[in-house]
mmCIF file of C-alpha atoms and ligand atoms in Angstrom:
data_model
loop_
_atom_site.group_PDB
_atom_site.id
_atom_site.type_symbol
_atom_site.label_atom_id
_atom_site.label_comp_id
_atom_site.label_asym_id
_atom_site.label_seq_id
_atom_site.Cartn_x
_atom_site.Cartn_y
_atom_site.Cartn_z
ATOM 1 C CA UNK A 448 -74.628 -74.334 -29.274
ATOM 2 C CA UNK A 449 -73.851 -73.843 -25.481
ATOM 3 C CA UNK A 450 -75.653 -74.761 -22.970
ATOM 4 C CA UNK A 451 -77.618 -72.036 -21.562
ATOM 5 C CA UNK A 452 -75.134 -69.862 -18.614
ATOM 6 C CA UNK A 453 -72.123 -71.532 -19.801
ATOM 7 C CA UNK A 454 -70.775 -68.469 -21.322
ATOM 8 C CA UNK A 455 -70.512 -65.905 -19.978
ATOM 9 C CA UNK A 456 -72.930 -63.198 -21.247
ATOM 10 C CA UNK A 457 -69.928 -60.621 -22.194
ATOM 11 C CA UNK A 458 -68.373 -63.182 -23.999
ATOM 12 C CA UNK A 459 -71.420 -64.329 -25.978
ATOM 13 C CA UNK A 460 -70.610 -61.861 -29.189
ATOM 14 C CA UNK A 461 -67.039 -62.614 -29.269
ATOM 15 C CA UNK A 462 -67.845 -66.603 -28.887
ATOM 16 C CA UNK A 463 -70.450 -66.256 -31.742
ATOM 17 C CA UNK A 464 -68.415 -63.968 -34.025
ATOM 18 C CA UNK A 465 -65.812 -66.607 -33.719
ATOM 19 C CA UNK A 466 -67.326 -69.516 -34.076
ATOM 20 C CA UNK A 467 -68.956 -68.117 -37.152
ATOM 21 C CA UNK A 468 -65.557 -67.328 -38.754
ATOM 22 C CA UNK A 469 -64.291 -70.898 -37.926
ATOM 23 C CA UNK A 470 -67.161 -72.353 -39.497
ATOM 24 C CA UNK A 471 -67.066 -71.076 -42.538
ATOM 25 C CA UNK A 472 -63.050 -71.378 -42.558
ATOM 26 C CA UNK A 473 -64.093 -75.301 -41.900
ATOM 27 C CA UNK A 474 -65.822 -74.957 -45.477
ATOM 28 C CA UNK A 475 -62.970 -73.139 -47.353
ATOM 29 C CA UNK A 476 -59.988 -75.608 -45.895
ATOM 30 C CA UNK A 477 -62.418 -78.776 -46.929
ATOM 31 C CA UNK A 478 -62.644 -77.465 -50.656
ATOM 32 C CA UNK A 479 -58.760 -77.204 -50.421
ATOM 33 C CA UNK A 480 -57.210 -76.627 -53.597
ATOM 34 C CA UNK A 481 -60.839 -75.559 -55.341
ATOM 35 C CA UNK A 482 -61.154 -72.757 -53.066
ATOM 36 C CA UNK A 483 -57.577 -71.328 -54.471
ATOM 37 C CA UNK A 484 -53.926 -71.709 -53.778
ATOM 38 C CA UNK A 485 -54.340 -71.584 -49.959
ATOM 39 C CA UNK A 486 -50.910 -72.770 -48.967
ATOM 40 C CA UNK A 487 -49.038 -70.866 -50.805
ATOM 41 C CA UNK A 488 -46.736 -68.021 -49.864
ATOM 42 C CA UNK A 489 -47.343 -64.648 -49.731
ATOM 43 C CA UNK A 490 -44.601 -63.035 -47.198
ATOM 44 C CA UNK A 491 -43.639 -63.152 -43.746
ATOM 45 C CA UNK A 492 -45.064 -61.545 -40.794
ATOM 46 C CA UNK A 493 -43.565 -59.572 -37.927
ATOM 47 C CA UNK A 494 -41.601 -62.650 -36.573
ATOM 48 C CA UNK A 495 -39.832 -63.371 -40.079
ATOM 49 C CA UNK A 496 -42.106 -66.808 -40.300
ATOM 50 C CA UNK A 497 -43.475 -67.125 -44.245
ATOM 51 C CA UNK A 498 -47.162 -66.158 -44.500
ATOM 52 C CA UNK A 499 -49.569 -68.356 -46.282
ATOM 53 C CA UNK A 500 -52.499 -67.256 -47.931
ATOM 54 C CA UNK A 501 -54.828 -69.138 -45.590
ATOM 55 C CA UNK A 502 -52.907 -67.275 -42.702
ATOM 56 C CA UNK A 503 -53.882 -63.657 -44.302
ATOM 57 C CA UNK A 504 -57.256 -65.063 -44.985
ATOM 58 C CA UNK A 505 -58.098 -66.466 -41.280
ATOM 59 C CA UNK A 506 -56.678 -63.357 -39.907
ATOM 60 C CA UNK A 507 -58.651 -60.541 -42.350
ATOM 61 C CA UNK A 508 -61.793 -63.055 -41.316
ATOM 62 C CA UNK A 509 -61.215 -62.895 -37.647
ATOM 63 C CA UNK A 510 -60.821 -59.356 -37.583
ATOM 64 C CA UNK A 511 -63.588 -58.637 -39.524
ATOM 65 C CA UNK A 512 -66.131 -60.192 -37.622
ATOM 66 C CA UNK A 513 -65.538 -58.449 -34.389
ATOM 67 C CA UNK A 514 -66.721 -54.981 -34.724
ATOM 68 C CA UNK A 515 -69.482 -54.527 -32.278
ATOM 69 C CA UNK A 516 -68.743 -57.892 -29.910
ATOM 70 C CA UNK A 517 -67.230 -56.215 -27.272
ATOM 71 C CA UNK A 518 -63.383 -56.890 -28.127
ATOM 72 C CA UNK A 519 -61.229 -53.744 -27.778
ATOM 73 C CA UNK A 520 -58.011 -54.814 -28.571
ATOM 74 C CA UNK A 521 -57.189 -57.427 -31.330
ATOM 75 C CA UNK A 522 -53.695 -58.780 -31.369
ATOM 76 C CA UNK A 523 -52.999 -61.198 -33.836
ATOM 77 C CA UNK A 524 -49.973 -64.024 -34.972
ATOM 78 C CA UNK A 525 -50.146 -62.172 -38.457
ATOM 79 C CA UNK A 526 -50.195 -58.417 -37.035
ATOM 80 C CA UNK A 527 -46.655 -56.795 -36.050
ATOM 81 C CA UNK A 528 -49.051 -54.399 -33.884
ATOM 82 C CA UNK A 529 -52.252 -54.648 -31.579
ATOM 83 C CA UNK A 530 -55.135 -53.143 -34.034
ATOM 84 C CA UNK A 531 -58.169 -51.407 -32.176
ATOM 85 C CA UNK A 532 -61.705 -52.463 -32.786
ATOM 86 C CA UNK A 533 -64.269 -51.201 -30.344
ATOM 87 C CA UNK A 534 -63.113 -48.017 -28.927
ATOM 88 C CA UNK A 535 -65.481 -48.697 -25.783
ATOM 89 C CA UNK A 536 -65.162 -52.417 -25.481
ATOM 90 C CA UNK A 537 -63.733 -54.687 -22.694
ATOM 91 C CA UNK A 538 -62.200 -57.295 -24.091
ATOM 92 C CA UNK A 539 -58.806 -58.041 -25.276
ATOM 93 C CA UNK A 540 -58.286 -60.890 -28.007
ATOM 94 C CA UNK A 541 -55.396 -62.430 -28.926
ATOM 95 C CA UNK A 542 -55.466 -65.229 -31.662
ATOM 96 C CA UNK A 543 -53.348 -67.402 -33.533
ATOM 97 C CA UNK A 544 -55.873 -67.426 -36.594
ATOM 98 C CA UNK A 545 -54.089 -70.822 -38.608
ATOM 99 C CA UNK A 546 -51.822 -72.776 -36.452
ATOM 100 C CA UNK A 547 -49.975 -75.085 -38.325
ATOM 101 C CA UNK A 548 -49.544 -73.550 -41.636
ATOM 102 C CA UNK A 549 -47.097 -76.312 -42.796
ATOM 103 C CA UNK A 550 -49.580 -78.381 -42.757
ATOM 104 C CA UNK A 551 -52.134 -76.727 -45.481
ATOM 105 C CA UNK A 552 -50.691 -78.161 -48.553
ATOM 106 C CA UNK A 553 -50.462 -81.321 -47.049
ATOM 107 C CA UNK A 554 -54.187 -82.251 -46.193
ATOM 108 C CA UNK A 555 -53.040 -82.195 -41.937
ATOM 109 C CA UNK A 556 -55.083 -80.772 -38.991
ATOM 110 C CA UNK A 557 -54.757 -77.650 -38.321
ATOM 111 C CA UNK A 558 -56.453 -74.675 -36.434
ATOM 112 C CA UNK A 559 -57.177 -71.687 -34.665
ATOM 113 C CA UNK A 560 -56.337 -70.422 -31.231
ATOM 114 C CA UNK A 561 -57.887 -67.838 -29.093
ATOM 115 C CA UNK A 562 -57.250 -66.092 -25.664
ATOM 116 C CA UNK A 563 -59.414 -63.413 -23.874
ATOM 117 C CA UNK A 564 -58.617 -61.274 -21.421
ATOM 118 C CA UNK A 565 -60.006 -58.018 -20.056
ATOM 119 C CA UNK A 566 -59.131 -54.883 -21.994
ATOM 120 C CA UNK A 567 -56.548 -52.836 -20.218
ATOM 121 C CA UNK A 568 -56.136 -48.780 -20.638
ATOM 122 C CA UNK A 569 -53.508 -49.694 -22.851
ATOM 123 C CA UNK A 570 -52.836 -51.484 -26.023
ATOM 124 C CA UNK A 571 -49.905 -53.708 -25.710
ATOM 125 C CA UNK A 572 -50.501 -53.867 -21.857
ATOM 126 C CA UNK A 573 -53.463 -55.713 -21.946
ATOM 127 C CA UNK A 574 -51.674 -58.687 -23.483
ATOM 128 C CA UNK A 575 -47.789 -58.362 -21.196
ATOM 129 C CA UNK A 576 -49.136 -59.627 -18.540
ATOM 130 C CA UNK A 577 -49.771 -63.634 -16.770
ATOM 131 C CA UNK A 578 -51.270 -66.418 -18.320
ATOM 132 C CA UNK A 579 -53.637 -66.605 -14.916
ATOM 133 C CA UNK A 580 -55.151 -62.835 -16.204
ATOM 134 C CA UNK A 581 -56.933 -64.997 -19.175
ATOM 135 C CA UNK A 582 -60.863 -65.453 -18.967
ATOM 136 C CA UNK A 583 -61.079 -67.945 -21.712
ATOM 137 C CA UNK A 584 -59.111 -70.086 -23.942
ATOM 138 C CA UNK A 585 -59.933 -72.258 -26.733
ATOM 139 C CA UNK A 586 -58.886 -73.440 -29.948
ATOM 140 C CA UNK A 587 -60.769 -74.725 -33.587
ATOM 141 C CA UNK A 588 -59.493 -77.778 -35.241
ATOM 142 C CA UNK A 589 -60.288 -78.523 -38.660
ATOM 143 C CA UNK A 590 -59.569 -82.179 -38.999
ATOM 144 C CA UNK A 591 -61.562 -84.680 -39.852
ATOM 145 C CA UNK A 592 -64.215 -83.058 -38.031
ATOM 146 C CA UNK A 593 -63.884 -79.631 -36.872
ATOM 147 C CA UNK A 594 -64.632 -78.808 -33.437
ATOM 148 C CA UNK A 595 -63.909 -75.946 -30.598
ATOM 149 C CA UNK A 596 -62.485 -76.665 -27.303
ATOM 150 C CA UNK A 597 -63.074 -74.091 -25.047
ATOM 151 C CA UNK A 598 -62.645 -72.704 -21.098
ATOM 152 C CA UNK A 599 -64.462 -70.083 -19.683
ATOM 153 C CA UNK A 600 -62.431 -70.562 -16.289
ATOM 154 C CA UNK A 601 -64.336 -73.206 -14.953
ATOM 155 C CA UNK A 602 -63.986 -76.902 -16.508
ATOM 156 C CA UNK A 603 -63.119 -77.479 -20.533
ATOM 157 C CA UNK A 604 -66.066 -78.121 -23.007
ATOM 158 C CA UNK A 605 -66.204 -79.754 -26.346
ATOM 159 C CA UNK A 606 -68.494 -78.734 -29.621
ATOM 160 C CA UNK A 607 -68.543 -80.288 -32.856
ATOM 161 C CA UNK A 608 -69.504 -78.651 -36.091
ATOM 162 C CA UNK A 609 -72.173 -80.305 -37.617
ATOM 163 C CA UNK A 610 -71.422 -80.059 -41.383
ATOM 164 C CA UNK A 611 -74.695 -80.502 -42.251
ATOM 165 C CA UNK A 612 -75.925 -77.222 -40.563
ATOM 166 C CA UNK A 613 -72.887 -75.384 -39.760
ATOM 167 C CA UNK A 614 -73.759 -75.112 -36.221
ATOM 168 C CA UNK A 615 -70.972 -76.072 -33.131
ATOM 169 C CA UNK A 616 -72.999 -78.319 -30.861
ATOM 170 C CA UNK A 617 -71.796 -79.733 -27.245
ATOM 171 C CA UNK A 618 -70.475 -83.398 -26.748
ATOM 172 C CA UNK A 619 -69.410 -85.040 -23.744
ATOM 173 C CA UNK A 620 -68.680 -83.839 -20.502
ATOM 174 C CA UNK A 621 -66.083 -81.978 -18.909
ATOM 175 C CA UNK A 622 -62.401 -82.916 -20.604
ATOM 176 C CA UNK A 623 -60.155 -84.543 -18.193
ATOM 177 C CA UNK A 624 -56.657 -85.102 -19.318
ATOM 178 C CA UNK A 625 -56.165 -89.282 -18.710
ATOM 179 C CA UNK A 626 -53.343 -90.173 -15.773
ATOM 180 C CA UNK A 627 -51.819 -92.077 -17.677
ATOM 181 C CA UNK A 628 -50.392 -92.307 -21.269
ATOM 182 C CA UNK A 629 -47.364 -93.673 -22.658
ATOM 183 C CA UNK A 630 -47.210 -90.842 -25.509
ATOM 184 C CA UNK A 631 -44.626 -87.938 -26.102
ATOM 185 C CA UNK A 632 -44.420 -85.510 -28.789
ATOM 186 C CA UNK A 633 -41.719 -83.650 -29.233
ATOM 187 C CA UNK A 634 -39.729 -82.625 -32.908
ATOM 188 C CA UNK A 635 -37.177 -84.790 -32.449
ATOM 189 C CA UNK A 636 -34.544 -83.634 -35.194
ATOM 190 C CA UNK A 637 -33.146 -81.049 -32.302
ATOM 191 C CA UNK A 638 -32.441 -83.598 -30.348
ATOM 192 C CA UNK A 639 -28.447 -82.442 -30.636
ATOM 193 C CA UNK A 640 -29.648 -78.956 -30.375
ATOM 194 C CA UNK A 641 -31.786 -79.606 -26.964
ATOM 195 C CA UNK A 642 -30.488 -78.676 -23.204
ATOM 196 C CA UNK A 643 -29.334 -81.825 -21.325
ATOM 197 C CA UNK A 644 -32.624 -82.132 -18.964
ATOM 198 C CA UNK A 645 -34.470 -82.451 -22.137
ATOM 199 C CA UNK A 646 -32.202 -84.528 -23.885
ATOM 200 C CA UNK A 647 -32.216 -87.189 -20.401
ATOM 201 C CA UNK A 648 -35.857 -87.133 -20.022
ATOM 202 C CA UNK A 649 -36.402 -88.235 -23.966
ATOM 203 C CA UNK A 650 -33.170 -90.787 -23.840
ATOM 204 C CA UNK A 651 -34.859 -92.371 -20.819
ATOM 205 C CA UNK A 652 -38.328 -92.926 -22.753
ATOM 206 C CA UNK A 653 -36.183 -94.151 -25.799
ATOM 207 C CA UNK A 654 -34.288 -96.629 -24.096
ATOM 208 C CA UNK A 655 -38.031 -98.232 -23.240
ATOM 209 C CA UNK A 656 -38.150 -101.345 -20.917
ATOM 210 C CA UNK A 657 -34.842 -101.618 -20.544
ATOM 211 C CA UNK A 658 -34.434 -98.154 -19.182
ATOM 212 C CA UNK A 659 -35.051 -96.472 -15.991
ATOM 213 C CA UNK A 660 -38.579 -96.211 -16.748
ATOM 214 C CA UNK A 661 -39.107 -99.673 -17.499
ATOM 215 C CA UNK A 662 -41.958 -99.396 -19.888
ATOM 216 C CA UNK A 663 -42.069 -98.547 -23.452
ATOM 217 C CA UNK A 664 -43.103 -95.339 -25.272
ATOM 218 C CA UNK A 665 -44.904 -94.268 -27.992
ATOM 219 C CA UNK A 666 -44.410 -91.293 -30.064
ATOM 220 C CA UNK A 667 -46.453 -88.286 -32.069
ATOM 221 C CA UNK A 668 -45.252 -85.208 -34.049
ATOM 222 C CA UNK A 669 -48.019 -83.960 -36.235
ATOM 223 C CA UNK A 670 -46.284 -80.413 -36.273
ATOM 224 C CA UNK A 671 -49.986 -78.194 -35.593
ATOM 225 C CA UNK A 672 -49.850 -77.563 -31.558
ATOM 226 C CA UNK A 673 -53.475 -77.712 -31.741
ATOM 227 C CA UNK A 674 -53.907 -81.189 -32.799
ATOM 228 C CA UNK A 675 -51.095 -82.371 -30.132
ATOM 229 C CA UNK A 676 -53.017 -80.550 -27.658
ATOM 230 C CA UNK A 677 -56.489 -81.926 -28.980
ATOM 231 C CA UNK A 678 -54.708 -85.912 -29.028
ATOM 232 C CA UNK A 679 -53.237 -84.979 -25.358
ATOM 233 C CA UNK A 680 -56.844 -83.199 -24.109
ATOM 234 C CA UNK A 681 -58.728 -86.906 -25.425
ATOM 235 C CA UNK A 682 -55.900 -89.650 -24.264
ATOM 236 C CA UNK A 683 -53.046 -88.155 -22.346
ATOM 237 C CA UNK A 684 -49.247 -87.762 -22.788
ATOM 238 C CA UNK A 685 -46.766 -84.976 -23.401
ATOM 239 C CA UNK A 686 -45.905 -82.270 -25.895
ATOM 240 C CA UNK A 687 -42.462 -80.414 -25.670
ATOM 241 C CA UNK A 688 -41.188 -77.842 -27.794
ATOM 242 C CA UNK A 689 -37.983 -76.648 -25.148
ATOM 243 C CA UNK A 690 -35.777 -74.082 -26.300
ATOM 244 C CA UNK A 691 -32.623 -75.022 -28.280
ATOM 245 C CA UNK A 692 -29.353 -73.731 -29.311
ATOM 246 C CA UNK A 693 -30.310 -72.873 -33.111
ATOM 247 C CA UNK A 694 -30.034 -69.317 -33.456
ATOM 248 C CA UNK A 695 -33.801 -67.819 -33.045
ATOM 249 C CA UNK A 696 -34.969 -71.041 -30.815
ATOM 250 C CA UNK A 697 -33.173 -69.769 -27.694
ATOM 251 C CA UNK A 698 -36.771 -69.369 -26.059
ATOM 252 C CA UNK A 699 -38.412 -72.104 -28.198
ATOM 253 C CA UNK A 700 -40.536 -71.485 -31.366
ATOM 254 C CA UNK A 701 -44.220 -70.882 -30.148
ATOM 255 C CA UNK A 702 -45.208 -67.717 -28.774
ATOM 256 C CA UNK A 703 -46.528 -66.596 -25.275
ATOM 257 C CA UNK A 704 -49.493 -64.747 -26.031
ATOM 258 C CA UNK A 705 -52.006 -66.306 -28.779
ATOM 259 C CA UNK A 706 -50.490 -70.025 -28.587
ATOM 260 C CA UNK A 707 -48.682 -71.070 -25.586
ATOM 261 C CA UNK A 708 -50.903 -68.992 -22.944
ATOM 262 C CA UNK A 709 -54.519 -70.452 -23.910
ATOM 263 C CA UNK A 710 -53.022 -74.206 -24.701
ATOM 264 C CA UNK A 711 -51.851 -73.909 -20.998
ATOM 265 C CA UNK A 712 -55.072 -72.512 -19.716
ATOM 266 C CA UNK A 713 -57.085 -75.411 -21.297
ATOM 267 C CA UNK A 714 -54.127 -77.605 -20.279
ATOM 268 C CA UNK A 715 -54.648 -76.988 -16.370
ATOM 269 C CA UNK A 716 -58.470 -76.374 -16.620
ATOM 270 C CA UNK A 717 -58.422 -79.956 -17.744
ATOM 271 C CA UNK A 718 -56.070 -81.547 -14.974
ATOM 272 C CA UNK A 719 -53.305 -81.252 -17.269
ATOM 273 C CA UNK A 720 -49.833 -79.135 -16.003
ATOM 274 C CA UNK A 721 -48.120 -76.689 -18.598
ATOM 275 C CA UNK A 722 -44.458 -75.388 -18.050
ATOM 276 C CA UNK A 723 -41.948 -73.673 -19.437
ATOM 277 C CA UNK A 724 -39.187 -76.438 -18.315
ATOM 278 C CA UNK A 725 -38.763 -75.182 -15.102
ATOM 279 C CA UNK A 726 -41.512 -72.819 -14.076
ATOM 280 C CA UNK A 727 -45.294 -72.915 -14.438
ATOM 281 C CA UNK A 728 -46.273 -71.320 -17.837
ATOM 282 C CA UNK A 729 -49.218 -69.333 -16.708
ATOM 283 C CA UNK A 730 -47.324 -67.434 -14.230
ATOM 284 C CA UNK A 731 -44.755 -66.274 -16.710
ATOM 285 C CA UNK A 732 -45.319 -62.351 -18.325
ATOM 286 C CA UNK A 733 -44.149 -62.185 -21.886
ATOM 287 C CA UNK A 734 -41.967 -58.892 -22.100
ATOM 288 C CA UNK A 735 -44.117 -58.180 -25.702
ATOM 289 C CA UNK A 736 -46.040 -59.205 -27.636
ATOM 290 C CA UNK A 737 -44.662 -62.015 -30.701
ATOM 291 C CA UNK A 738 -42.261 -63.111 -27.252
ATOM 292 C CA UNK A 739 -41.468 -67.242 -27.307
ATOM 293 C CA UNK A 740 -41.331 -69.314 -25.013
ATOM 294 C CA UNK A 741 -40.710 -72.664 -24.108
ATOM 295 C CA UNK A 742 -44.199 -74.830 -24.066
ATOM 296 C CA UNK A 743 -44.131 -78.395 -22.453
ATOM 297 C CA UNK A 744 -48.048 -79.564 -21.266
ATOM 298 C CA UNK A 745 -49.829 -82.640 -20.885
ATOM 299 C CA UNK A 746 -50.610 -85.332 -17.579
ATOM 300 C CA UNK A 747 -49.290 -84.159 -14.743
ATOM 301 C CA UNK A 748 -46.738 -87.256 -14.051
ATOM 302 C CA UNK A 749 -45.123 -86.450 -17.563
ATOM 303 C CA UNK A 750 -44.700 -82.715 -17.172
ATOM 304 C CA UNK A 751 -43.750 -83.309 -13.372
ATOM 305 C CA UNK A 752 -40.971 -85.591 -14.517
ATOM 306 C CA UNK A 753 -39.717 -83.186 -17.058
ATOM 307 C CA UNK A 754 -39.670 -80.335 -13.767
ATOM 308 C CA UNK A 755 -37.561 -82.330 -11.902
ATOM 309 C CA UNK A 756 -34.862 -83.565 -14.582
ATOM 310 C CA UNK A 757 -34.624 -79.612 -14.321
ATOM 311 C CA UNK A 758 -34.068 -79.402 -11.070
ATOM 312 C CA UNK A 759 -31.305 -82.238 -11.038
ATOM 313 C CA UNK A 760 -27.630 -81.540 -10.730
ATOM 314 C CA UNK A 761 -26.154 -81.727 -14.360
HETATM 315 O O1 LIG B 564 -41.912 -77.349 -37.692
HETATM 316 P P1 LIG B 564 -41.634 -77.485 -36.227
HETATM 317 O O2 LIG B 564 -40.370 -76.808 -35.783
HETATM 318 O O3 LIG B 564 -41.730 -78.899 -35.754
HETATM 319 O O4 LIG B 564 -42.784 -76.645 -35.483
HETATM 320 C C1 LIG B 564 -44.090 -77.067 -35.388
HETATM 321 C C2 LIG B 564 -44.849 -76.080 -34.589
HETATM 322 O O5 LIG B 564 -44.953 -74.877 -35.322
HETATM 323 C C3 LIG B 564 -46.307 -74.458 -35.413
HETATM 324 O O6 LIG B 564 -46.814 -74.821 -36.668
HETATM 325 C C4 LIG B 564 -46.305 -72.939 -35.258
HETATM 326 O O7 LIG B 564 -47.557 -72.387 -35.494
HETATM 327 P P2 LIG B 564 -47.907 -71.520 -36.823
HETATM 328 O O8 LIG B 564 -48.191 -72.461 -37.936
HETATM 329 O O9 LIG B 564 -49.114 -70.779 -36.312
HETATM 330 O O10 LIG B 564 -46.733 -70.605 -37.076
HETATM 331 C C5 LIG B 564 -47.040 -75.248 -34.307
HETATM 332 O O11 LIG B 564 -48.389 -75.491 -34.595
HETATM 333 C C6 LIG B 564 -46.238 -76.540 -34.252
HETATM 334 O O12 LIG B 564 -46.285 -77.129 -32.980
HETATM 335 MG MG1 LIG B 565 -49.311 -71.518 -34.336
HETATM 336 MG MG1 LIG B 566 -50.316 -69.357 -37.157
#
């Protein structure tokens, strides 16, 4: 696992009970369809977005492991309300337990993501608050291989689940986002619902070397934020997903607290800039707790860019 003093001791439980969770969810998504129906429907939680029965599963398995690791407060994608764990703990947790639930059925990465954050007095309070509050961040993929990415404020680390043992174990160095990338990733069927900086800043990459750019682009939708973030952490680029003018999307689709907030942490821990548009993401305080927001993240140039297309006269 870790290297010895990379985490934190107080976060030791919280990083085990996790990573035990996402190990054994590795297991169940890799027997797919002999584990059970695990992409099918079975509601809709708090936000109106249709449940699958991975999504219930992650969740009740996330939950369940953290009894006695320190984490107070649980708030989670599939939970209209924060739930309490340990009465005297210090922690706050907030998790997206299966990001990219489309993807299930269809044999796609997809993952978990996690934020921590010291336990406030009070429930809902100890999530409303900055991006900057955070004291780690990380997500699980289960792709190919399944991994965690993680931050404990100071650099972003990489482990790799060995399938043969079960066990997340360190590789490579510190993650550095790569200067430069000719990548974006953004779902581009809005593109007549988008706000005009958005809609310049894509229209100049599409119009290649014959644009003002003068250099062609490349582009990525995989539709799990955690694999865009995981391509964009490893080779670069940029990941938008703006707000729009379809009713609901008026702040985006991805929420503050368990998606956006971490992805940015990691983001900037690893060079990387993450905005809402206009403003820095981290220093933005979601007014509760399912709140959306705007995400756009990746090398600095590219989200720069997008900032300033902002800032231009219509
Ligand atoms: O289907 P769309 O609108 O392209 O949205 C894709 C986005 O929705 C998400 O799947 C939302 O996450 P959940 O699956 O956790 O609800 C992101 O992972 C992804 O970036
Ligand atoms: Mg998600
Ligand atoms: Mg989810």
């Amino acid at each position: 696992m870790a290297p010895a003093g990379m985490i934190p001791a107080h976060l030791e439980a919280p990083m085990q009970a996790l990573s035990r969770v996402a190990s054994d969810l590795a297991q169940t998504i890799a027997r797919g369809p002999l584990e059970g129906a695990l992409g099918v429907e079975v509601g809709s939680n708090s936000d109106g977005d249709n449940q699958k029965a991975l999504d219930v599963m992650a969740d009740e398995a996330f939950a369940a492991a953290l009894p006695g690791t320190g984490v107070r407060w649980y708030a989670s994608e599939e939970q209209e309300t924060v739930q309490e764990i340990d009465t005297d703990g210090a922690l706050a947790l907030a998790i997206d337990p299966l990001d990219g639930s489309s993807n299930i059925d269809v044999n796609v990465t997809i993952g978990t993501i996690f934020s921590i954050l010291p336990a406030l007095e009070g429930a809902d309070e100890s999530f409303l608050r900055s991006g900057r509050d955070q004291i780690a961040a990380g997500y699980f993929i289960y792709g190919p291989m399944t991994a965690l990415v993680v931050t404990f404020g100071d650099g972003v680390f990489s482990f790799v689940r060995d399938p043969q043992t079960g066990r997340f174990v360190q590789v490579g160095d510190r993650m550095k986002i790569p200067a430069t990338s000719s990548e974006f990733a953004i779902n581009a069927s809005n593109y007549h619902q988008w706000s005009k900086p958005v809609r310049a800043y894509i229209d100049d990459c599409l119009l290649g070397l014959e644009g003002p750019r003068a250099k062609n682009f490349n582009m990525r939708w995989v539709a799990s934020l955690v694999a865009e973030a995981h391509r964009i952490l490893t080779r670069g680029g940029i990941f938008l997903y703006p707000s729009d003018s379809r009713p609901g999307y008026e702040q985006g689709r991805l929420r503050m607290v368990y998606e956006c907030a971490p992805i940015a942490m990691l983001v900037e821990q690893a060079g990387g800039r993450a905005t809402t548009g206009p403003k820095p993401l981290l220093d933005q305080r979601p007014d509760q707790l399912h709140a959306r927001t705007p995400l756009i993240f990746g090398t600095p140039e590219k989200v720069d860019r997008v900032t300033a297309y902002h800032e231009r006269a219509e």
